[in-house]
Coordinates of C-alpha atoms and ligand atoms in Angstrom, one line a residue:
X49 CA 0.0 0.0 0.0
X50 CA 1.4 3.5 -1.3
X51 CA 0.1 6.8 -0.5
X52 CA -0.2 9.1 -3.4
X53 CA 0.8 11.9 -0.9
X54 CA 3.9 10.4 0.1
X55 CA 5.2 10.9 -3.9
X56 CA 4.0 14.1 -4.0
X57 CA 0.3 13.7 -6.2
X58 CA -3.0 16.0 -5.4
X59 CA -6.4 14.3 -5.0
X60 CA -9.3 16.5 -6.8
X61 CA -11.4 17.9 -4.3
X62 CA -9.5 21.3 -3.5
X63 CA -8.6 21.5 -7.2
X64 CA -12.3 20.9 -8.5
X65 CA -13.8 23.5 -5.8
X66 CA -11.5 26.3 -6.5
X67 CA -12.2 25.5 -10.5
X68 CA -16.0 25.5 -10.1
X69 CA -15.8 28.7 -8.1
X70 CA -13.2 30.0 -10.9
X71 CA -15.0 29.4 -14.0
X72 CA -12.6 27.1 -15.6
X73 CA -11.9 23.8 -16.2
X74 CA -9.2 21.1 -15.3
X75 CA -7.1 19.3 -18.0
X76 CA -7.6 15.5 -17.8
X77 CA -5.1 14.1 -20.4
X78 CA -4.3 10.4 -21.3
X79 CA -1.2 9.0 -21.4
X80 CA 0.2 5.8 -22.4
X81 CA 4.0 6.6 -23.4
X82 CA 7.1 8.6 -21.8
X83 CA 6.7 11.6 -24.8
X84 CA 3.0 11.7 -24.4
X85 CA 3.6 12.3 -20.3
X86 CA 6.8 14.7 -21.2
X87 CA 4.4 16.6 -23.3
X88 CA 1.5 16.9 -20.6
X89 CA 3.9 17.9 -17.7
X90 CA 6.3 20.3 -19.6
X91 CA 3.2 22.2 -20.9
X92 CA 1.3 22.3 -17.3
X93 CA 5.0 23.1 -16.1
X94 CA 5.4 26.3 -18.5
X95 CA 1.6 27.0 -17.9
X96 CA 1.4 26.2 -14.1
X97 CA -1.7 24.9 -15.0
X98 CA -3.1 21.8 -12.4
X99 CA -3.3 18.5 -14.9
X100 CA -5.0 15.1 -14.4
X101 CA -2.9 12.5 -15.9
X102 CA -5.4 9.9 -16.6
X103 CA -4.6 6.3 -17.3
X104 CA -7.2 3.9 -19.0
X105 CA -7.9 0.4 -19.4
X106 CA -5.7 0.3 -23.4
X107 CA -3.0 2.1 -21.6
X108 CA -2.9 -0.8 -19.4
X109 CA -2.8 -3.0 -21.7
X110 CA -0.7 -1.2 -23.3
X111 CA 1.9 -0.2 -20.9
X112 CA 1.0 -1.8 -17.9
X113 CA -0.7 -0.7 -14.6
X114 CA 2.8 -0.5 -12.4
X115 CA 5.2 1.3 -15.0
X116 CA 2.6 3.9 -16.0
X117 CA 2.4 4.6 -12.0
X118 CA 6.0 5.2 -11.4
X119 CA 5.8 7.3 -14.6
X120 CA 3.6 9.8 -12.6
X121 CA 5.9 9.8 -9.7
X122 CA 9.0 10.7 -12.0
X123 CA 6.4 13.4 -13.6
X124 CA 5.9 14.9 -10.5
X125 CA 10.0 15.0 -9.8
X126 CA 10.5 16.2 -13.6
X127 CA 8.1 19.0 -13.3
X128 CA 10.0 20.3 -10.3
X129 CA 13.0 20.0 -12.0
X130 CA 11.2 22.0 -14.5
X131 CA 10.7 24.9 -12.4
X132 CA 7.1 24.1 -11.2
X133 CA 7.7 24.5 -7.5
X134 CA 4.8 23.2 -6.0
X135 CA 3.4 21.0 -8.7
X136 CA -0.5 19.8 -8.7
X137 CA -0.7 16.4 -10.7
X138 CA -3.5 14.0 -10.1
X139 CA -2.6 10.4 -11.4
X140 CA -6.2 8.8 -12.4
X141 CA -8.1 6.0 -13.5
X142 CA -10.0 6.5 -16.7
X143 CA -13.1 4.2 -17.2
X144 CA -12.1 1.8 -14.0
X145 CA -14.7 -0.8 -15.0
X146 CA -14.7 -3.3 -11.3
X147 CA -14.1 -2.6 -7.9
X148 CA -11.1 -4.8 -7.9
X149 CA -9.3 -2.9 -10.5
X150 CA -10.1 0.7 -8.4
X151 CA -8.9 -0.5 -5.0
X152 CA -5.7 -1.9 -7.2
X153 CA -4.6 1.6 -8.5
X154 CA -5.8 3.2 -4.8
X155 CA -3.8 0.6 -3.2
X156 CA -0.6 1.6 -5.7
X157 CA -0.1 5.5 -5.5
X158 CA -2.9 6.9 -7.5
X159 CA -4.8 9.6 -6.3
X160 CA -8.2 9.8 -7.9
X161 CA -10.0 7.0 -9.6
X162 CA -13.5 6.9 -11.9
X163 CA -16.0 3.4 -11.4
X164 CA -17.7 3.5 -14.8
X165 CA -20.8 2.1 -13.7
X166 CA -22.8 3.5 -16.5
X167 CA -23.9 0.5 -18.6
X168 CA -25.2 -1.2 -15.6
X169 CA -28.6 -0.6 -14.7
X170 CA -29.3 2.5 -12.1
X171 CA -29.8 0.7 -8.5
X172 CA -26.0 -1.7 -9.7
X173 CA -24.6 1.6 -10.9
X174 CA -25.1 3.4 -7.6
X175 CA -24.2 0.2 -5.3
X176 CA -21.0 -0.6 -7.1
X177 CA -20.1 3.3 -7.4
X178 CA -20.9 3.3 -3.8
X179 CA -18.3 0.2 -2.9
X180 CA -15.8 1.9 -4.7
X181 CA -16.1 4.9 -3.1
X182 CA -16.4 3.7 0.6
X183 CA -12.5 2.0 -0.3
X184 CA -11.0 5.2 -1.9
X185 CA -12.6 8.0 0.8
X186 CA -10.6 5.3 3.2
X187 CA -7.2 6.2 2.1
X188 CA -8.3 10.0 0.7
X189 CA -8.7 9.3 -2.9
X190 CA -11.7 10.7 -4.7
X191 CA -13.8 9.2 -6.9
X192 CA -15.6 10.4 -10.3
X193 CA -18.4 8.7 -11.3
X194 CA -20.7 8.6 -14.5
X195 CA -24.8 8.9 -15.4
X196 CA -26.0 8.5 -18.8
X197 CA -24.3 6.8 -21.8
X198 CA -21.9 8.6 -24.3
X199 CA -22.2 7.4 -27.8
X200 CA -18.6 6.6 -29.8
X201 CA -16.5 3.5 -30.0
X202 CA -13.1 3.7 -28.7
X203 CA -10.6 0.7 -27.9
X204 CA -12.3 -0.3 -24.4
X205 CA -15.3 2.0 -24.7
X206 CA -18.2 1.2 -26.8
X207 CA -22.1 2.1 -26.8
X208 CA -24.1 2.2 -29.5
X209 CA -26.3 5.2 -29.1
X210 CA -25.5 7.8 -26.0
X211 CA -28.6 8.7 -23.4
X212 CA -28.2 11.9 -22.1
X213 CA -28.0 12.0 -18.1
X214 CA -31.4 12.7 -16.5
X215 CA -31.4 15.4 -14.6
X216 CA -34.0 14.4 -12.1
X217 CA -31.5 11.5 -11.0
X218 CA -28.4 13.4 -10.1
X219 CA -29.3 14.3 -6.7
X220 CA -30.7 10.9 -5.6
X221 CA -27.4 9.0 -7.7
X222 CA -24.5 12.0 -5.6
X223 CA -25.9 11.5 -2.5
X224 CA -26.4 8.0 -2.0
X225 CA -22.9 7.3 -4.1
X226 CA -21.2 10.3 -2.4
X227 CA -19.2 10.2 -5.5
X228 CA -16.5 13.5 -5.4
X229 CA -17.7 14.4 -9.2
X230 CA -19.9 13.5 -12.1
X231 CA -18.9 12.8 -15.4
X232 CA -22.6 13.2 -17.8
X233 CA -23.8 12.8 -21.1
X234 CA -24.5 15.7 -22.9
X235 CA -23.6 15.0 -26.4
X236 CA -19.8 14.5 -26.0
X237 CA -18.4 11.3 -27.5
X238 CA -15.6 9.2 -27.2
X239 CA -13.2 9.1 -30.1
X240 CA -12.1 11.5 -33.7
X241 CA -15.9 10.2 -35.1
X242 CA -17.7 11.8 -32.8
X243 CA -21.0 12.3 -35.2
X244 CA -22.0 10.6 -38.4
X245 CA -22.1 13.3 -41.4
X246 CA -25.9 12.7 -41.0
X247 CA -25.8 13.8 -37.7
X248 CA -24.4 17.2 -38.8
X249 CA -25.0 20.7 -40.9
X250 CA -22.0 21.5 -43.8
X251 CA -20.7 24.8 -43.8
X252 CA -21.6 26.4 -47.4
X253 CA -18.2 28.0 -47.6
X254 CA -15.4 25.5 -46.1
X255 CA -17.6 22.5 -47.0
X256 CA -16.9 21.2 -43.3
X257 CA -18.9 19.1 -41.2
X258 CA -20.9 21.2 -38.4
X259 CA -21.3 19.0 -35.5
X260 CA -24.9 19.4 -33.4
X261 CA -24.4 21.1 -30.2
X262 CA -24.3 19.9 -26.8
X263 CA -27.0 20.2 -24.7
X264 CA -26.3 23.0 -22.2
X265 CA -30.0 23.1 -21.6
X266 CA -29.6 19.4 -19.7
X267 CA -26.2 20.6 -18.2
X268 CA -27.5 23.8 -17.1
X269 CA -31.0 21.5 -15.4
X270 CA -27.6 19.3 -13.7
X271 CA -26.2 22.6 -12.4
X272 CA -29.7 23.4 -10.6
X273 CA -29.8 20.2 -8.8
X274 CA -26.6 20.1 -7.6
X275 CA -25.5 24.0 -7.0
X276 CA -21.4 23.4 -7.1
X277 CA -20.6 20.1 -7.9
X278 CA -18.2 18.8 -9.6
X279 CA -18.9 17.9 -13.4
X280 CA -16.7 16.0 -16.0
X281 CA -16.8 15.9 -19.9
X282 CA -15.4 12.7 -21.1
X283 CA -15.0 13.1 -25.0
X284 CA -14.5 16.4 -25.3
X285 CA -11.3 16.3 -28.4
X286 CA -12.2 19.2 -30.7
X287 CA -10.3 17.1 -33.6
X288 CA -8.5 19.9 -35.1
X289 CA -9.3 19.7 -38.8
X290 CA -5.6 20.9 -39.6
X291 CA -4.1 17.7 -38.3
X292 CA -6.9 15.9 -39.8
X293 CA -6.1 17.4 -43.7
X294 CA -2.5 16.7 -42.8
X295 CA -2.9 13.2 -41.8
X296 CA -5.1 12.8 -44.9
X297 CA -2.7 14.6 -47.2
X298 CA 0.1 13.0 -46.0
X299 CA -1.1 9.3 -46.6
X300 CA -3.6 8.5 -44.2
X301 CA -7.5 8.1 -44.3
X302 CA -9.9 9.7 -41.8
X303 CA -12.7 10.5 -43.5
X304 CA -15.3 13.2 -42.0
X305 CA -13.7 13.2 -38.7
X306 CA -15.6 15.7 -36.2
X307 CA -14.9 16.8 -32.7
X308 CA -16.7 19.2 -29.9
X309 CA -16.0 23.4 -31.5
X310 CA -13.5 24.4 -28.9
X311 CA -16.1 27.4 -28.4
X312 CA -18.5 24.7 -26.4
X313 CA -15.6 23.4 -24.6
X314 CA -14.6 27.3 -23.2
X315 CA -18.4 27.9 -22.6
X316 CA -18.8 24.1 -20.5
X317 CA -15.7 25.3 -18.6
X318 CA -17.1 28.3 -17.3
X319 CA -20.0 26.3 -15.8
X320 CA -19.4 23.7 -13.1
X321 CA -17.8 21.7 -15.7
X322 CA -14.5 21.5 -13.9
X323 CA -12.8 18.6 -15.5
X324 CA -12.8 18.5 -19.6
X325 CA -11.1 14.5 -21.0
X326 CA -8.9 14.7 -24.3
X327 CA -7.3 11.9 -25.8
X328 CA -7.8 11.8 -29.4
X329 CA -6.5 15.0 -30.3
X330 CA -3.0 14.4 -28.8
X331 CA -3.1 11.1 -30.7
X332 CA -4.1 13.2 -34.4
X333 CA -1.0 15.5 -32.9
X334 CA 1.2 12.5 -32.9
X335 CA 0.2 11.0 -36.1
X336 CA 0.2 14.3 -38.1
X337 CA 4.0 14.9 -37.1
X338 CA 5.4 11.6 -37.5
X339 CA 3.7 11.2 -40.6
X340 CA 5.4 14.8 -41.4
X341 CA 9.0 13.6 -40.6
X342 CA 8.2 10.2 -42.4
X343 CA 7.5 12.3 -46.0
X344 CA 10.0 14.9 -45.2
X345 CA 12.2 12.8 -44.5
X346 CA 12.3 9.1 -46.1
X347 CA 15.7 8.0 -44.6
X348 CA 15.1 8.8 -41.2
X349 CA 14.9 5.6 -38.8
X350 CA 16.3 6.7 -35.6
X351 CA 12.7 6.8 -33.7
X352 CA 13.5 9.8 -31.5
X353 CA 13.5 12.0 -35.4
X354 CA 10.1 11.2 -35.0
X355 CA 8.8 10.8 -31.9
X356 CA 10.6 14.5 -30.6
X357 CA 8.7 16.2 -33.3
X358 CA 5.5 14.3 -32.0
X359 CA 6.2 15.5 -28.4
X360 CA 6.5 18.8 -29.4
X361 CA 3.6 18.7 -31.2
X362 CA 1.5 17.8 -28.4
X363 CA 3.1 19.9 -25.9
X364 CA 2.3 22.4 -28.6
X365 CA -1.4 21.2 -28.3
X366 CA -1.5 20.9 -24.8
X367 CA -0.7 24.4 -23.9
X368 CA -3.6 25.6 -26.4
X369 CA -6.3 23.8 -24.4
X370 CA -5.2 25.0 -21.2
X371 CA -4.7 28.3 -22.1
X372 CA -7.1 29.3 -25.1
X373 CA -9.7 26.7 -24.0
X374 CA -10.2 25.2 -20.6
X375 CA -8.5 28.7 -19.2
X376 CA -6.6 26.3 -16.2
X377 CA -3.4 28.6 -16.9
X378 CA -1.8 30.2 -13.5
X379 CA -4.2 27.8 -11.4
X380 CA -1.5 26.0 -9.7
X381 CA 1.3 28.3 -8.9
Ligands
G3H385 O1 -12.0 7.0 -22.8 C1 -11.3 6.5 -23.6 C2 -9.9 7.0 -23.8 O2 -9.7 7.8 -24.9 C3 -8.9 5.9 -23.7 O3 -8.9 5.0 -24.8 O4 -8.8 2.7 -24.0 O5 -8.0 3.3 -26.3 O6 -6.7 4.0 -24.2 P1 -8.1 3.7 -24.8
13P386 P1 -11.7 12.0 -26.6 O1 -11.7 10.7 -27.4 O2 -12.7 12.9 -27.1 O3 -10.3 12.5 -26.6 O4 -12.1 11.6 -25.1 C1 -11.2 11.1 -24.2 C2 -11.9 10.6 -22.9 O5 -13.0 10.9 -22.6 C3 -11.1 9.8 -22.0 O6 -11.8 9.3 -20.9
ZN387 ZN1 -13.8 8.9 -21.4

């Protein structure tokens, strides 16, 4: 058994009250490699910006649980070195989907974990949200949980059509989970297809896709009911059409691939959305600049040619979101 305080990580709660009160939003960023996490903490570093690194069930698989954890304790080492003096970085599960695997990463250092409960039926949800969060609340670790179904098929998350949370449950599901924050359905998906072309308008002039909007109205009904608390968007990559046309121009194929306008992501952050999840657009980041270096440069095999430009890239990405979107600059100085 390892405290997360003893290697220097931050639960959420303090960091999720002062953002709801601040009108902006945490940045909850997955990684699964060293230049993804090098990217994430040199950008919170220059930005002094508090960061979730958030480690899911493919990164698991990927990586594996252990190595990924001692990652975040040489991030939190590494961002001092950087300069960042008092550094605020949560290490967190993404989509923990049993009890077994939650009390594993409490038991191992991290510091915040979510119980994705939200497939099961309402009364399971709440009663394995609940176990989860009677272990973690033990040992100081909070706990996000979800209501209400995203759409979007990723690796290890996959539902076929989204429900949006109801509002008239939120109360009744926080109380008796006592669950530290909420992670809802309002339109977000997982994923760089986040609407069918059906789903959306085309701008007459670009010829782009025009994604629906998210439903503030049900968001706004979830801020009513529970004045304060804590709310997360999972799915919330903007999939920046620029990377997109590169990856396409430079060889690859992703046809009609739509994100959430950044504009919705900046107006959620200023409500008691206080965490915001991005994934696929540091992985379009990645693939646009190695795929860059690969045409540019044909004879190039030495991996860090290609990965350094990818790091950079993100990093580059990073900072963008916390400043020009989720506004979580200066927050952690
Ligand atoms: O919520 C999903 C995340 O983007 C993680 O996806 O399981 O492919 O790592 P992954
Ligand atoms: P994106 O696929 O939109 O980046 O969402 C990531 C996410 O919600 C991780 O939990
Ligand atoms: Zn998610």
């Amino acid at each position: 058994m390892v405290s997360y305080k003893e290697i220097g990580l931050v639960h959420t709660r303090e960091m999720f009250a002062k953002a709801v009160a601040g009108g902006y939003a945490i940045p909850a960023f997955n990684f699964n490699n060293m230049e993804q996490l090098q990217a994430i903490i040199q950008a919170a570093a220059e930005t002094k910006s508090p960061v979730i690194l958030q480690v899911s069930k493919g990164a698991r698989n990927y990586a594996n649980q252990t190595l990924l954890r001692y990652m975040a304790e040489g991030a939190v080492e590494y961002a001092k070195e950087l300069g960042w003096e008092h550094p605020q970085i949560v290490l967190h599960l993404d989509h923990g989907d049993s009890f077994e695997t939650c009390k594993s990463c409490v038991d191992m250092g991290f510091s915040s974990v979510m119980i994705d409960a939200s497939a099961l039926p309402y009364e399971e949800n709440i009663a394995l949200t609940k176990k989860v969060v009677d272990y973690a609340h033990q040992f100081d670790v909070t706990v996000e949980a979800e209501l209400g179904v995203l759409a979007g098929v990723e690796d290890e998350v996959s539902a076929a059509e989204s429900h949006y949370t109801k509002p008239e449950e939120v109360i009744d599901f926080a109380s008796r989970t006592g669950c530290d924050s909420l992670a809802i359905s309002i339109g977000t998906s997982h994923g760089a297809y986040k609407f069918t072309p059906e789903q959306c308008t085309r701008d007459p002039k670009t010829g782009r896709l025009v994604p629906p909007p998210l439903a503030f109205d049900v968001l706004h009904e979830i801020e009513k009911k529970l004045p304060g608390f804590p709310i997360v968007l999972h799915g919330s990559s903007s999939v920046p059409q620029e990377y997109v046309d590169e990856i396409n121009a430079l060889g690859g194929k992703l046809p009609d691939a739509v994100g959430i306008p950044e504009e919705q992501l900046r107006e959620a952050s200023k409500s008691a959305v206080c965490k915001i999840n991005i994934d696929s657009d540091s992985r379009l980041a990645m693939t646009a600049a190695i795929r860059r270096v690969f045409h540019d440069k044909p004879g190039e095999f030495d991996p860090r040619k290609y990965l350094g430009p990818a790091r950079d890239e993100m990093k580059k990405l990073y900072k963008h979101k916390i400043v020009n979107v989720l506004g979580s600059d200066g927050k952690a100085e």
